Short mmCIF file of C-alpha atoms and ligand atoms in Angstrom, two decimals:
data_model
loop_
_atom_site.label_atom_id
_atom_site.label_comp_id
_atom_site.label_asym_id
_atom_site.label_seq_id
_atom_site.Cartn_x
_atom_site.Cartn_y
_atom_site.Cartn_z
CA UNK A 291 7.94 -33.10 4.70
CA UNK A 292 7.61 -33.85 8.21
CA UNK A 293 4.62 -32.96 10.09
CA UNK A 294 6.77 -30.02 11.71
CA UNK A 295 7.13 -27.89 8.42
CA UNK A 296 3.53 -29.05 6.92
CA UNK A 297 2.37 -25.99 8.41
CA UNK A 298 -0.34 -24.64 5.36
CA UNK A 299 -0.38 -20.71 5.40
CA UNK A 300 -4.09 -19.62 5.00
CA UNK A 301 -4.49 -17.57 2.12
CA UNK A 302 -3.42 -14.02 2.63
CA UNK A 303 -6.90 -12.87 0.64
CA UNK A 304 -9.09 -9.68 1.77
CA UNK A 305 -12.39 -8.34 0.20
CA UNK A 306 -13.19 -4.84 1.88
CA UNK A 307 -16.03 -2.92 0.50
CA UNK A 308 -17.35 0.43 1.94
CA UNK A 309 -20.14 2.75 0.90
CA UNK A 310 -20.47 6.26 2.27
CA UNK A 311 -22.41 9.48 0.80
CA UNK A 312 -19.40 10.57 -0.78
CA UNK A 313 -17.93 7.54 -2.53
CA UNK A 314 -18.19 3.72 -2.77
CA UNK A 315 -15.44 1.63 -3.17
CA UNK A 316 -14.48 -2.58 -3.43
CA UNK A 317 -11.20 -3.94 -2.98
CA UNK A 318 -10.33 -7.36 -3.25
CA UNK A 319 -6.22 -8.37 -3.15
CA UNK A 320 -3.90 -11.36 -2.73
CA UNK A 321 -0.78 -10.54 -0.73
CA UNK A 322 0.53 -13.88 -2.51
CA UNK A 323 -0.38 -12.62 -5.97
CA UNK A 324 1.59 -12.31 -9.52
CA UNK A 325 0.82 -8.44 -10.05
CA UNK A 326 -2.81 -8.77 -11.81
CA UNK A 327 -4.68 -5.66 -11.59
CA UNK A 328 -7.96 -4.62 -12.47
CA UNK A 329 -8.81 -1.52 -11.26
CA UNK A 330 -12.14 0.36 -12.35
CA UNK A 331 -12.25 4.12 -11.44
CA UNK A 332 -12.83 6.91 -13.54
CA UNK A 333 -9.72 8.99 -11.78
CA UNK A 334 -7.08 7.92 -14.48
CA UNK A 335 -3.83 8.61 -12.51
CA UNK A 336 -5.15 6.43 -9.47
CA UNK A 337 -5.96 3.84 -11.58
CA UNK A 338 -2.08 4.27 -12.61
CA UNK A 339 -0.79 4.15 -9.06
CA UNK A 340 -2.57 1.49 -8.24
CA UNK A 341 -1.28 -0.70 -10.72
CA UNK A 342 2.12 0.22 -9.65
CA UNK A 343 1.19 -1.45 -6.20
CA UNK A 344 0.10 -4.47 -7.82
CA UNK A 345 2.84 -5.14 -10.17
CA UNK A 346 5.70 -4.13 -8.33
CA UNK A 347 4.11 -5.82 -5.06
CA UNK A 348 3.15 -8.73 -6.79
CA UNK A 349 -0.14 -8.39 -5.14
CA UNK A 350 -3.59 -9.17 -7.34
CA UNK A 351 -5.58 -6.27 -6.77
CA UNK A 352 -9.02 -5.34 -7.62
CA UNK A 353 -10.22 -2.19 -7.36
CA UNK A 354 -13.82 -0.38 -7.93
CA UNK A 355 -13.68 3.25 -6.85
CA UNK A 356 -16.51 5.55 -7.85
CA UNK A 357 -17.38 8.64 -5.90
CA UNK A 358 -18.50 12.39 -6.15
CA UNK A 359 -15.83 13.04 -8.39
CA UNK A 360 -18.06 16.65 -8.98
CA UNK A 361 -16.45 18.08 -5.67
CA UNK A 362 -12.99 16.92 -7.22
CA UNK A 363 -10.88 13.62 -7.05
CA UNK A 364 -10.34 14.30 -3.07
CA UNK A 365 -13.15 12.37 -1.66
CA UNK A 366 -12.49 8.95 -3.78
CA UNK A 367 -8.98 8.93 -3.43
CA UNK A 368 -8.92 9.07 0.15
CA UNK A 369 -11.42 6.67 0.60
CA UNK A 370 -9.47 4.19 -1.74
CA UNK A 371 -6.49 4.26 0.41
CA UNK A 372 -9.11 3.54 3.40
CA UNK A 373 -10.42 0.59 2.00
CA UNK A 374 -6.85 -0.43 0.33
CA UNK A 375 -5.25 -0.45 4.00
CA UNK A 376 -8.15 -2.48 5.13
CA UNK A 377 -7.85 -4.59 3.01
CA UNK A 378 -4.01 -4.86 3.16
CA UNK A 379 -4.23 -5.41 7.37
CA UNK A 380 -7.29 -7.71 7.16
CA UNK A 381 -5.08 -9.90 4.11
CA UNK A 382 -1.99 -9.86 6.58
CA UNK A 383 -3.97 -11.76 9.15
CA UNK A 384 -2.18 -12.65 12.48
CA UNK A 385 1.20 -11.49 10.61
CA UNK A 386 2.97 -14.69 11.79
CA UNK A 387 5.96 -15.36 9.66
CA UNK A 388 6.39 -12.27 8.26
CA UNK A 389 9.27 -10.01 7.63
CA UNK A 390 7.79 -7.41 8.86
CA UNK A 391 10.59 -4.53 7.88
CA UNK A 392 11.60 -2.88 4.33
CA UNK A 393 13.47 -0.19 3.33
CA UNK A 394 13.23 0.59 -0.68
CA UNK A 395 14.25 3.07 -2.12
CA UNK A 396 12.94 3.53 -6.39
CA UNK A 397 13.96 5.72 -9.22
CA UNK A 398 11.96 6.89 -12.21
CA UNK A 399 14.27 9.01 -14.23
CA UNK A 400 15.05 12.36 -12.68
CA UNK A 401 12.18 11.20 -9.45
CA UNK A 402 14.18 9.23 -6.79
CA UNK A 403 11.99 7.99 -3.33
CA UNK A 404 12.95 5.81 -0.31
CA UNK A 405 9.57 4.22 1.20
CA UNK A 406 10.45 2.75 4.85
CA UNK A 407 7.78 0.08 6.25
CA UNK A 408 7.01 -1.72 9.37
CA UNK A 409 3.63 -3.99 9.04
CA UNK A 410 4.11 -2.94 13.03
CA UNK A 411 -0.07 -3.14 13.90
CA UNK A 412 0.04 0.24 14.21
CA UNK A 413 -0.67 3.06 12.25
CA UNK A 414 1.69 6.10 11.58
CA UNK A 415 2.86 7.95 8.55
CA UNK A 416 5.92 10.15 8.07
CA UNK A 417 5.38 11.43 4.45
CA UNK A 418 7.55 13.83 2.71
CA UNK A 419 6.63 14.05 -0.87
CA UNK A 420 9.29 17.14 -1.21
CA UNK A 421 7.30 19.05 -3.67
CA UNK A 422 4.19 21.46 -3.47
CA UNK A 423 2.71 21.21 -6.89
CA UNK A 424 -1.12 20.91 -6.37
CA UNK A 425 -2.91 20.98 -9.46
CA UNK A 426 -4.50 18.10 -11.00
CA UNK A 427 -6.71 15.21 -10.22
CA UNK A 428 -3.70 13.83 -8.13
CA UNK A 429 -1.77 16.39 -7.10
CA UNK A 430 1.14 15.76 -4.75
CA UNK A 431 -0.51 16.53 -1.66
CA UNK A 432 -3.17 14.22 -2.18
CA UNK A 433 -0.53 11.41 -2.62
CA UNK A 434 0.75 11.94 0.76
CA UNK A 435 -3.04 12.17 2.35
CA UNK A 436 -3.42 8.75 0.60
CA UNK A 437 -0.12 7.15 1.92
CA UNK A 438 -1.10 8.49 5.54
CA UNK A 439 -4.97 7.01 5.12
CA UNK A 440 -3.87 3.73 3.88
CA UNK A 441 -0.74 3.78 6.72
CA UNK A 442 -3.41 4.02 9.72
CA UNK A 443 -5.94 2.17 8.45
CA UNK A 444 -3.76 -0.78 7.45
CA UNK A 445 -2.00 -0.45 10.49
CA UNK A 446 1.70 -0.26 9.14
CA UNK A 447 4.14 2.61 10.37
CA UNK A 448 5.36 3.89 6.98
CA UNK A 449 7.67 6.40 6.26
CA UNK A 450 7.90 8.20 2.71
CA UNK A 451 10.73 10.50 1.48
CA UNK A 452 11.45 11.99 -1.99
CA UNK A 453 15.11 12.47 -2.44
CA UNK A 454 15.07 13.61 -5.85
CA UNK A 455 12.47 14.72 -8.32
CA UNK A 456 10.91 17.46 -10.51
CA UNK A 457 8.29 15.94 -12.57
CA UNK A 458 4.92 15.43 -10.46
CA UNK A 459 4.25 12.23 -12.25
CA UNK A 460 7.11 10.96 -11.67
CA UNK A 461 7.84 11.51 -7.96
CA UNK A 462 4.25 10.38 -7.26
CA UNK A 463 4.88 7.49 -9.69
CA UNK A 464 8.29 6.46 -7.64
CA UNK A 465 6.72 6.85 -4.69
CA UNK A 466 3.89 4.28 -5.14
CA UNK A 467 7.03 2.27 -6.79
CA UNK A 468 9.14 2.21 -3.81
CA UNK A 469 5.88 1.67 -1.32
CA UNK A 470 4.93 -1.53 -3.31
CA UNK A 471 8.61 -3.10 -3.05
CA UNK A 472 8.50 -2.28 0.17
CA UNK A 473 5.00 -3.77 0.99
CA UNK A 474 5.99 -7.05 -0.75
CA UNK A 475 9.72 -7.68 1.10
CA UNK A 476 8.09 -6.65 4.44
CA UNK A 477 5.09 -8.89 4.03
CA UNK A 478 6.66 -12.13 2.27
CA UNK A 479 6.92 -15.12 4.87
CA UNK A 480 10.27 -15.07 6.60
CA UNK A 481 11.60 -18.68 5.70
CA UNK A 482 13.64 -18.84 8.78
CA UNK A 483 11.11 -18.00 11.21
CA UNK A 484 7.77 -18.89 9.23
CA UNK A 485 6.19 -19.79 12.52
CA UNK A 486 6.71 -17.13 14.97
CA UNK A 487 5.38 -13.49 15.01
CA UNK A 488 8.59 -11.17 14.67
CA UNK A 489 7.73 -9.06 18.00
CA UNK A 490 9.52 -9.18 21.43
CA UNK A 491 5.83 -8.93 22.45
CA UNK A 492 4.72 -11.89 20.86
CA UNK A 493 1.94 -9.98 18.68
CA UNK A 494 1.85 -7.78 15.99
CA UNK A 495 -2.12 -7.39 15.96
CA UNK A 496 -3.02 -6.91 19.95
MN1 MN B 523 3.90 6.80 -15.38
#
């Protein structure tokens, strides 16, 4: 390999810890992992969804998420999204060489969800879960809130559109799978342009 092509990419890993009066969350991730998930939280559905991000994003993801569950799952889920977003932002570093944008649509039986992602450096979210079933430890509206908080803290633009679906579990899971696949595509290094920041502004972090 020539000198010119010998750029050693920095490890795209991050650890972020956040403790408040409502929760204690710790996230360690490796964007260039193999899909290994180590999720420690009493909220079963959150564990199931974070495992989707790891598996389908090919991200190694370690999460410890505990909070004031006597108020319901809201604080713990929201704060996990905040910390996960910050970890994604930190692991992306200067965002040099990334593909940057991706558009993935994933089914789960009758459910079908599109996730369009731009690792733009600016947090923005347009989330339409398509269902308004608001019961249980992880209702659809909390999923919307999760994606919004993660996008803002992760400094990326995320559109999620549920195109079909009836079962709440299926709808939410298809959204997490579509997000994971989009993150995998958008965050990978573009071998045609590995040394440039994919922006006419010259920066995705300024
Ligand atoms: Mn499931």
